Tab-separated table of C-alpha atoms in Angstrom:
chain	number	residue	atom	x	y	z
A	1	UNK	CA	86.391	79.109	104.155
A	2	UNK	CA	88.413	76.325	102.728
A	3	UNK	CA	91.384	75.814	102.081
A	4	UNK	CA	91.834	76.187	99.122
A	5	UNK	CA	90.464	79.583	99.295
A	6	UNK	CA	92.471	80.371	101.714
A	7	UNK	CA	96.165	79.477	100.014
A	8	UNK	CA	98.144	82.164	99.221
A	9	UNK	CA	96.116	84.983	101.152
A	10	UNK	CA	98.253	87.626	102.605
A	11	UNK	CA	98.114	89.456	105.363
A	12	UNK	CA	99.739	92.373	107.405
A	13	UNK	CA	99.576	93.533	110.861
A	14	UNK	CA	101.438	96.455	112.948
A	15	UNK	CA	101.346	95.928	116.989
A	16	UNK	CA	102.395	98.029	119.951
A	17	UNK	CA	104.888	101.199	119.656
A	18	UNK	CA	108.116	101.509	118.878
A	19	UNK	CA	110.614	100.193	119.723
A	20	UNK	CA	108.856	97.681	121.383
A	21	UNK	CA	106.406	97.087	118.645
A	22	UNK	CA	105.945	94.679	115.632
A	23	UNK	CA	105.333	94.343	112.305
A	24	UNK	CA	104.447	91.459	110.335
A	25	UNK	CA	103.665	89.698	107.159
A	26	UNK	CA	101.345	86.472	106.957
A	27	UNK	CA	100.950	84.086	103.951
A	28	UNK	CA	98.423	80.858	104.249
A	29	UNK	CA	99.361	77.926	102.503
A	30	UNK	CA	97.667	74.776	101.882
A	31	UNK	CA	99.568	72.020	102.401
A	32	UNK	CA	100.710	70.089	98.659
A	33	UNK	CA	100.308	73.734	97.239
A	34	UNK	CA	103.159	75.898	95.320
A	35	UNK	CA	102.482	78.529	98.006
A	36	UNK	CA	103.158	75.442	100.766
A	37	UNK	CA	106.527	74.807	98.564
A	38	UNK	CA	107.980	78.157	98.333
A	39	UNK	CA	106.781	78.588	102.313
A	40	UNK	CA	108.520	75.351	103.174
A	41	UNK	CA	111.490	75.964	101.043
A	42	UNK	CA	112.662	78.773	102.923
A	43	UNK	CA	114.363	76.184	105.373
A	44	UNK	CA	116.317	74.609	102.603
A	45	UNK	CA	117.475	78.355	101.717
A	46	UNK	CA	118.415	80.316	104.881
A	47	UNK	CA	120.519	83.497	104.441
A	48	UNK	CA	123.205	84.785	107.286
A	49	UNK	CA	120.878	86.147	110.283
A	50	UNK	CA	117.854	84.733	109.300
A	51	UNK	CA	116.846	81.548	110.372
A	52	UNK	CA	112.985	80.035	109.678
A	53	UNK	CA	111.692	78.045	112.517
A	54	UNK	CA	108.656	76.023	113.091
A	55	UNK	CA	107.356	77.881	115.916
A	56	UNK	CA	107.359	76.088	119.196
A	57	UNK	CA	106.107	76.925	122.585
A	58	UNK	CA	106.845	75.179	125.687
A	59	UNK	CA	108.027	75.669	129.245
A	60	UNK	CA	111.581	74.075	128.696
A	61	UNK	CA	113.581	73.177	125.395
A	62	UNK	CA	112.674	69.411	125.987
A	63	UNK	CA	109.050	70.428	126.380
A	64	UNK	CA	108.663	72.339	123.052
A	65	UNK	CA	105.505	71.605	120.631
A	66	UNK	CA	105.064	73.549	117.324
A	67	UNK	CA	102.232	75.553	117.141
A	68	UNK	CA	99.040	73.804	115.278
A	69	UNK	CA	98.679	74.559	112.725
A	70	UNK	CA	102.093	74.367	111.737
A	71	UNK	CA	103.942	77.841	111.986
A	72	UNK	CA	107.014	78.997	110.303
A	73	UNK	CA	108.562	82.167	111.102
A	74	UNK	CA	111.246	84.207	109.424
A	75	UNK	CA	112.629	87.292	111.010
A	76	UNK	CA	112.514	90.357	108.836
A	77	UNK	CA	114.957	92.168	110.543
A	78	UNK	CA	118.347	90.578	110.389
A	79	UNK	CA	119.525	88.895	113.742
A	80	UNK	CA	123.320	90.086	114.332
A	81	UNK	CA	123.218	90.728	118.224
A	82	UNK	CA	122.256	88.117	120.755
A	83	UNK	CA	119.399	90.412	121.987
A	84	UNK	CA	117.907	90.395	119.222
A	85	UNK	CA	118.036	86.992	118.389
A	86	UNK	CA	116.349	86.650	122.151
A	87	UNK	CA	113.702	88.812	121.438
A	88	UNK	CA	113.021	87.347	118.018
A	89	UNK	CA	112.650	83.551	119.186
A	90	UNK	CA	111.816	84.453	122.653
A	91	UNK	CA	108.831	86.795	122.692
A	92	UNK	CA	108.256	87.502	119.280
A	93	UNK	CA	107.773	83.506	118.435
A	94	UNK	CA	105.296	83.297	121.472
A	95	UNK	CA	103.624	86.300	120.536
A	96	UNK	CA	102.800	84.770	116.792
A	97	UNK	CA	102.071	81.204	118.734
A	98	UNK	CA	99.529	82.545	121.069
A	99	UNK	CA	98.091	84.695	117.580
A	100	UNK	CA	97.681	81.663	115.800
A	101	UNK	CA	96.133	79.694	118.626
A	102	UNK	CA	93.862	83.203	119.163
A	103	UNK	CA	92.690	82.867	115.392
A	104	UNK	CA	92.253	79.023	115.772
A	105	UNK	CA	89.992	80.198	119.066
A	106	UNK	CA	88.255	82.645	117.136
A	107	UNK	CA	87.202	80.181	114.635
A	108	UNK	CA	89.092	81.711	111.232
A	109	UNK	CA	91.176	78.912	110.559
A	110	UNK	CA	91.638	75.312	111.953
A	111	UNK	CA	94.055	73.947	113.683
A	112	UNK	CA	95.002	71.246	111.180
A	113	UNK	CA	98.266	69.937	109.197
A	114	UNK	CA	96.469	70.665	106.428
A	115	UNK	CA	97.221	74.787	106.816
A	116	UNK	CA	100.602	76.147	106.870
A	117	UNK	CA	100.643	79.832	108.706
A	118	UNK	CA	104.030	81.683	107.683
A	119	UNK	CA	105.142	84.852	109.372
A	120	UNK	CA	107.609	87.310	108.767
A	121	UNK	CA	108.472	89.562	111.663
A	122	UNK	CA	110.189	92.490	111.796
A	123	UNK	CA	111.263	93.677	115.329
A	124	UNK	CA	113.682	97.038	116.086
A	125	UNK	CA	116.801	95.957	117.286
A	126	UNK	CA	116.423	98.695	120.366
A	127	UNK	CA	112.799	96.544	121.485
A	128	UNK	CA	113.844	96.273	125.450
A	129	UNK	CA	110.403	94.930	127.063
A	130	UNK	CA	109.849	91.160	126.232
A	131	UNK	CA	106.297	91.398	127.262
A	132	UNK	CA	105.062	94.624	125.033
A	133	UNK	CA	107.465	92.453	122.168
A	134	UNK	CA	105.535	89.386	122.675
A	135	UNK	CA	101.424	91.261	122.744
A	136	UNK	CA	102.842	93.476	120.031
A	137	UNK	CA	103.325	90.386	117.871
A	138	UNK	CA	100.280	88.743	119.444
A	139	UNK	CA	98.189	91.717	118.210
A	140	UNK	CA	99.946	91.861	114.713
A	141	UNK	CA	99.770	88.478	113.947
A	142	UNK	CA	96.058	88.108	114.776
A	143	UNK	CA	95.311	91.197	112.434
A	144	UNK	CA	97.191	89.830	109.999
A	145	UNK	CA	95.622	86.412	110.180
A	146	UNK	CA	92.403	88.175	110.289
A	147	UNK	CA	92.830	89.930	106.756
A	148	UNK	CA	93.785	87.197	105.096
A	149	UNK	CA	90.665	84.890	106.171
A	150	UNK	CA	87.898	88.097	106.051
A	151	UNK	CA	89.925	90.330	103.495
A	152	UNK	CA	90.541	94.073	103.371
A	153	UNK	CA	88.460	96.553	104.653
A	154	UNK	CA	86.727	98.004	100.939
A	155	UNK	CA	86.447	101.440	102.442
A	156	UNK	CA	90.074	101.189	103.403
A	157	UNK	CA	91.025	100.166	100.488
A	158	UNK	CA	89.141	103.508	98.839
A	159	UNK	CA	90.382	105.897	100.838
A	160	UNK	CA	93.861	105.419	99.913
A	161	UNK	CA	93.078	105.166	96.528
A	162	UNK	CA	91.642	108.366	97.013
A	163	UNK	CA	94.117	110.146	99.171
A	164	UNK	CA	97.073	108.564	97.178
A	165	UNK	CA	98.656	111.766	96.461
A	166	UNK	CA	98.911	112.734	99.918
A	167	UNK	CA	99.936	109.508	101.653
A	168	UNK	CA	102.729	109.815	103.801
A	169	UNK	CA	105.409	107.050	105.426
A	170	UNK	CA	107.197	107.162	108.463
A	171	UNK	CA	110.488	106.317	106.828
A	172	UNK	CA	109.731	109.020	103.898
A	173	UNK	CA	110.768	112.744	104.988
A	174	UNK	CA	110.159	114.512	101.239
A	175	UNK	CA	107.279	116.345	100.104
C-alpha cells in the first residue's frame, strides 16, 4: 500500500486487562499531508498533562533514538501523578516502539521518514506492572496499526450494525 493510501487511516487497539491494560488510537500520516500537519501540530499546542513526544527508545537518556518511522505519542489519560507519567513514557512509549518496529517486521508499513505513526494512549492511573503496561501497548498498538493498513473486519463491521440495539459499554450501566 502506498502512502498515500495509507494517510489518514485510523486505527484502534485494546491490550491486556485492567488496570494494567491499554487502549489506543492510531492515525497514519504521510509526511507534507494535512493529516502530517494537524499530527505534527500537536507539539506546537500541548495542553496541562499532556505532552506529545517523538517516541524514543534507548538504554540511557544519552542513548535515545526515535522510533522509525517517526512516532508521536500523546497520552489520553491526563498525567497528574509521577506514576503515571512513569508508566506513560516508560512502558507505555516502549510498548508502542516495539509495535511499530513489530508492524515494520511484519511488512505493513516501512520504516521510512516518509510515514508519520501517531498514537494516543490511554493508560488507568492504578496500572502497577510495567511489563503487562508495556505488552499491553505492544499488543494494542500492533492491532491498531494492523487495521489501519488491512482495514476492518466486514463481518465485524455487520454484526454491530446488526446487534446495534443491544450493544453494551463497560462505562454504560442503563438499559
Amino acid at each position: 500500500m502506498n502512502l498515500e493510501e495509507l494517510d489518514g487511516r485510523i486505527g484502534e487497539g485494546w491490550g491486556g486487562l485492567s488496570p494494567n491494560g491499554c487502549h489506543v488510537n492510531v492515525v497514519l500520516a504521510r509526511r507534507g499531508s494535512p493529516t502530517a500537519a494537524a499530527a505534527i501540530s500537536m507539539f506546537a499546542h500541548p495542553s496541562p498533562g499532556h505532552s506529545p513526544v517523538l517516541c524514543c527508545v534507548g538504554e540511557t537518556q544519552p542513548d535515545y533514538e526515535p522510533i522509525w518511522p517517526p512516532t508521536l505519542m500523546m497520552n489520553k489519560t491526563t498525567a497528574t501523578t509521577e506514576h503515571l507519567e512513569t508508566m506513560t513514557w516508560g512502558p507505555g512509549q516502549l510498548g508502542i516502539g516495539q509495535a511499530v518496529l513489530d508492524a515494520v517486521a511484519d511488512g505493513l508499513i516501512e520504516a521510512s521518514g516518509d510515514l508519520i505513526v501517531l498514537v494516543a494512549i490511554w493508560l488507568d492511573a492504578r496500572a502497577d506492572d510495567e511489563t503487562a503496561v508495556r505488552v499491553a501497548a505492544r499488543t494494542a498498538v500492533r492491532k491498531a496499526i494492523g487495521m489501519c493498513v488491512e482495514g476492518r473486519d466486514a463481518e465485524a463491521a455487520a454484526r454491530l450494525v446488526a446487534d446495534r440495539d443491544a450493544l453494551r459499554n463497560p462505562f454504560y450501566s442503563g438499559e
